[in-house]
Amino acid sequence: MGKIGRSPERYVSKALKKGRTEASVKHMTSEQKVQMKAAKLVEVRDWIANEVLERLPPHLKPKPEDVLKTRWVLTWKKDEATGSSRAKARLVVLGYQDPRLGEEPVASPTMTRRARNMIFQLAAMKAWRLKKGDVKAAFLQGKGLPEDKPVFIAANEELAEELGLPMGVLMRLKKAVYGLCQAPKSWYESVDALMEQLGGQRCVSDPCVWVFSDKDGVFGIVGTHVDDFLITGDNSKRWLEIETKLQKAFRWTPWEEGEFKQTGLWVNQDTSGRITIHQKEFIDNIKEIHISSERRKQRTEKLTDSEMTSLRGALGEIQWVATQTLPRYQAQCSIFQSSGPNATVETLFGINKLIRQIKLDPNYKLTFEPFEGKAVVVGWSDAAWANRPDGLSTGGYVIGIAPEGILDGKRTPVGWVSHRSGKLQRVARSSLAAEVQALTVAEDELFMVRMMWAELNGFVSDVVSGTASAGRELRPMIEGVREVQACLCVDAKSIYDCLAKQVQMQSLAEKRTALELMAFERCIEETGLIVRWCHSEANLSDSLTKATAYGPI
């Protein structure tokens, strides 16, 4: 709060630059300035076309502190098709200056990685075509701001010139524009209202996914990540009508299918329905941390502030890749992140080695295979006791969708849905304690995956409301979870034996671990979860707990 309090404009400017380098007019060529001026005009005309603001009547005089400032955010956006850059200008309101800030909730959801991957797997299984759409100037097309809580701005030079008004004239905002803290929430509510109007049922397990179904079953799905839409359906007349209405509801960039970029990932779907995702372009641009010749001789020395900044930046890039498409590197990244203030120059060498390893890895794609028949949810859980620099333990899990033949020991494809690798929250006194902690975390995620898979296949919970659920059979969510067959595998024989042989948990030496295992046993009974033992080489999560990328995945 200190930095933002001392210089809010500078704070926001720096925060924006972290996401995408902001362009400075003083460093532009004459041609670039012309392009950026044209981009500003496009933005201003978008405001006017969408009726974003109106001039105040003479009798209305807001207090000076109620008039929010605006600024331009100027960037060069790369065109994925041509590789060239184009000017992009965004007029932003400094929403943190709003005196009513904090009085109302402003949080809005975005689609989870779990939901995205499950949509991919369902589309592959049903051979439905994926389509991606990006709404132009989305917030300007959202619902209006409430009239009883007005937001005021002073027209800047470009707005005033296009409107034919004097610069600085006071205007009232009618829409939640970029920069307003309530803008994302307002946009989400606009999308949710449209989905309900079209007949979509919002998922309880992910409020950014809507399922379209009738008495014959599910025929379409829509998922959103702010203004990025991911849709898929059966190409029936009913679904095509919904697609058409959706495309008419907003202004879009051209819709894409087959191969496209969605929230930083390249998505490819072939004619069989198979879907692959990757981040090769991003991976190729990850840079190793520079280590001077002098520092190379000081491997045991603590890092300087500048080196710590470089370390955090590199680990942030690795983590983004590891959480999205290359999970086998997440444990290494997580363990490096635990180095904290004790990191040395040797740590930088280790991180650079990991970067080279990632860049040279030929298996950089995640694949979602089409298959017929019933699908089951499968999970693997593992832990490594006290293997982190701070003495804590590492837990990991993998959750996927597979043909039910996998439960009979058949070799089948597994659609990667969710994974995690990270330190366990409590200090574990033994390997058993670490394994049980990791197991309960994995079961939590497995429950969510089962819950969502049920909803994606037409289950409607009794906690939902809206016109889409009218006339439908509403049942407790636990029933939907039970309908999705699931299996969780562990390589800790002691845990499996406790569960399979119905050992008295209270007799275990570690009472906290015993209580946790008793709670897990209750979950098995309530949800019908199958627990299996597997050897370490068959445990997909083994690679998510050890400081090596070599393992079952």
mmCIF file with all atom_site columns, N, CA, C and O in Angstrom, residues 516-531:
data_model
loop_
_atom_site.group_PDB
_atom_site.id
_atom_site.type_symbol
_atom_site.label_atom_id
_atom_site.label_alt_id
_atom_site.label_comp_id
_atom_site.label_asym_id
_atom_site.label_entity_id
_atom_site.label_seq_id
_atom_site.pdbx_PDB_ins_code
_atom_site.Cartn_x
_atom_site.Cartn_y
_atom_site.Cartn_z
_atom_site.occupancy
_atom_site.B_iso_or_equiv
_atom_site.pdbx_formal_charge
_atom_site.auth_seq_id
_atom_site.auth_comp_id
_atom_site.auth_asym_id
_atom_site.auth_atom_id
_atom_site.pdbx_PDB_model_num
ATOM 1  N N  . GLU A 1 516 ? -6.768  -38.021 9.733  1.00 0.00 ? 516 GLU A N  1
ATOM 2  C CA . GLU A 1 516 ? -6.867  -37.640 8.324  1.00 0.00 ? 516 GLU A CA 1
ATOM 3  C C  . GLU A 1 516 ? -7.218  -38.848 7.466  1.00 0.00 ? 516 GLU A C  1
ATOM 4  O O  . GLU A 1 516 ? -8.012  -38.758 6.529  1.00 0.00 ? 516 GLU A O  1
ATOM 5  N N  . LEU A 1 517 ? -6.658  -39.991 7.802  1.00 0.00 ? 517 LEU A N  1
ATOM 6  C CA . LEU A 1 517 ? -6.936  -41.211 7.048  1.00 0.00 ? 517 LEU A CA 1
ATOM 7  C C  . LEU A 1 517 ? -8.369  -41.690 7.304  1.00 0.00 ? 517 LEU A C  1
ATOM 8  O O  . LEU A 1 517 ? -9.032  -42.215 6.396  1.00 0.00 ? 517 LEU A O  1
ATOM 9  N N  . MET A 1 518 ? -8.871  -41.482 8.522  1.00 0.00 ? 518 MET A N  1
ATOM 10 C CA . MET A 1 518 ? -10.263 -41.840 8.821  1.00 0.00 ? 518 MET A CA 1
ATOM 11 C C  . MET A 1 518 ? -11.229 -40.967 8.005  1.00 0.00 ? 518 MET A C  1
ATOM 12 O O  . MET A 1 518 ? -12.244 -41.448 7.492  1.00 0.00 ? 518 MET A O  1
ATOM 13 N N  . ALA A 1 519 ? -10.891 -39.678 7.876  1.00 0.00 ? 519 ALA A N  1
ATOM 14 C CA . ALA A 1 519 ? -11.736 -38.780 7.081  1.00 0.00 ? 519 ALA A CA 1
ATOM 15 C C  . ALA A 1 519 ? -11.724 -39.202 5.614  1.00 0.00 ? 519 ALA A C  1
ATOM 16 O O  . ALA A 1 519 ? -12.758 -39.177 4.931  1.00 0.00 ? 519 ALA A O  1
ATOM 17 N N  . PHE A 1 520 ? -10.557 -39.622 5.120  1.00 0.00 ? 520 PHE A N  1
ATOM 18 C CA . PHE A 1 520 ? -10.455 -40.090 3.741  1.00 0.00 ? 520 PHE A CA 1
ATOM 19 C C  . PHE A 1 520 ? -11.286 -41.354 3.536  1.00 0.00 ? 520 PHE A C  1
ATOM 20 O O  . PHE A 1 520 ? -11.966 -41.519 2.511  1.00 0.00 ? 520 PHE A O  1
ATOM 21 N N  . GLU A 1 521 ? -11.239 -42.247 4.522  1.00 0.00 ? 521 GLU A N  1
ATOM 22 C CA . GLU A 1 521 ? -12.018 -43.488 4.434  1.00 0.00 ? 521 GLU A CA 1
ATOM 23 C C  . GLU A 1 521 ? -13.508 -43.177 4.354  1.00 0.00 ? 521 GLU A C  1
ATOM 24 O O  . GLU A 1 521 ? -14.261 -43.830 3.613  1.00 0.00 ? 521 GLU A O  1
ATOM 25 N N  . ARG A 1 522 ? -13.952 -42.132 5.077  1.00 0.00 ? 522 ARG A N  1
ATOM 26 C CA . ARG A 1 522 ? -15.356 -41.724 5.028  1.00 0.00 ? 522 ARG A CA 1
ATOM 27 C C  . ARG A 1 522 ? -15.710 -41.209 3.625  1.00 0.00 ? 522 ARG A C  1
ATOM 28 O O  . ARG A 1 522 ? -16.808 -41.484 3.114  1.00 0.00 ? 522 ARG A O  1
ATOM 29 N N  . CYS A 1 523 ? -14.785 -40.505 2.994  1.00 0.00 ? 523 CYS A N  1
ATOM 30 C CA . CYS A 1 523 ? -15.008 -40.009 1.629  1.00 0.00 ? 523 CYS A CA 1
ATOM 31 C C  . CYS A 1 523 ? -15.174 -41.172 0.646  1.00 0.00 ? 523 CYS A C  1
ATOM 32 O O  . CYS A 1 523 ? -15.991 -41.107 -0.277 1.00 0.00 ? 523 CYS A O  1
ATOM 33 N N  . ILE A 1 524 ? -14.401 -42.209 0.845  1.00 0.00 ? 524 ILE A N  1
ATOM 34 C CA . ILE A 1 524 ? -14.509 -43.395 -0.015 1.00 0.00 ? 524 ILE A CA 1
ATOM 35 C C  . ILE A 1 524 ? -15.918 -43.970 0.071  1.00 0.00 ? 524 ILE A C  1
ATOM 36 O O  . ILE A 1 524 ? -16.541 -44.303 -0.947 1.00 0.00 ? 524 ILE A O  1
ATOM 37 N N  . GLU A 1 525 ? -16.411 -44.087 1.293  1.00 0.00 ? 525 GLU A N  1
ATOM 38 C CA . GLU A 1 525 ? -17.735 -44.663 1.498  1.00 0.00 ? 525 GLU A CA 1
ATOM 39 C C  . GLU A 1 525 ? -18.825 -43.784 0.883  1.00 0.00 ? 525 GLU A C  1
ATOM 40 O O  . GLU A 1 525 ? -19.775 -44.285 0.273  1.00 0.00 ? 525 GLU A O  1
ATOM 41 N N  . GLU A 1 526 ? -18.719 -42.475 1.042  1.00 0.00 ? 526 GLU A N  1
ATOM 42 C CA . GLU A 1 526 ? -19.773 -41.566 0.578  1.00 0.00 ? 526 GLU A CA 1
ATOM 43 C C  . GLU A 1 526 ? -19.801 -41.406 -0.940 1.00 0.00 ? 526 GLU A C  1
ATOM 44 O O  . GLU A 1 526 ? -20.865 -41.223 -1.537 1.00 0.00 ? 526 GLU A O  1
ATOM 45 N N  . THR A 1 527 ? -18.640 -41.451 -1.579 1.00 0.00 ? 527 THR A N  1
ATOM 46 C CA . THR A 1 527 ? -18.581 -41.147 -3.017 1.00 0.00 ? 527 THR A CA 1
ATOM 47 C C  . THR A 1 527 ? -18.362 -42.371 -3.899 1.00 0.00 ? 527 THR A C  1
ATOM 48 O O  . THR A 1 527 ? -18.409 -42.267 -5.117 1.00 0.00 ? 527 THR A O  1
ATOM 49 N N  . GLY A 1 528 ? -18.098 -43.543 -3.279 1.00 0.00 ? 528 GLY A N  1
ATOM 50 C CA . GLY A 1 528 ? -17.861 -44.745 -4.081 1.00 0.00 ? 528 GLY A CA 1
ATOM 51 C C  . GLY A 1 528 ? -16.512 -44.747 -4.768 1.00 0.00 ? 528 GLY A C  1
ATOM 52 O O  . GLY A 1 528 ? -16.316 -45.408 -5.805 1.00 0.00 ? 528 GLY A O  1
ATOM 53 N N  . LEU A 1 529 ? -15.547 -44.033 -4.221 1.00 0.00 ? 529 LEU A N  1
ATOM 54 C CA . LEU A 1 529 ? -14.208 -43.972 -4.801 1.00 0.00 ? 529 LEU A CA 1
ATOM 55 C C  . LEU A 1 529 ? -13.484 -45.303 -4.650 1.00 0.00 ? 529 LEU A C  1
ATOM 56 O O  . LEU A 1 529 ? -13.517 -45.921 -3.590 1.00 0.00 ? 529 LEU A O  1
ATOM 57 N N  . ILE A 1 530 ? -12.828 -45.737 -5.733 1.00 0.00 ? 530 ILE A N  1
ATOM 58 C CA . ILE A 1 530 ? -12.000 -46.949 -5.702 1.00 0.00 ? 530 ILE A CA 1
ATOM 59 C C  . ILE A 1 530 ? -10.557 -46.540 -5.403 1.00 0.00 ? 530 ILE A C  1
ATOM 60 O O  . ILE A 1 530 ? -10.048 -45.593 -5.986 1.00 0.00 ? 530 ILE A O  1
ATOM 61 N N  . VAL A 1 531 ? -9.909  -47.242 -4.477 1.00 0.00 ? 531 VAL A N  1
ATOM 62 C CA . VAL A 1 531 ? -8.502  -46.981 -4.172 1.00 0.00 ? 531 VAL A CA 1
ATOM 63 C C  . VAL A 1 531 ? -7.681  -48.190 -4.598 1.00 0.00 ? 531 VAL A C  1
ATOM 64 O O  . VAL A 1 531 ? -8.012  -49.324 -4.249 1.00 0.00 ? 531 VAL A O  1
#
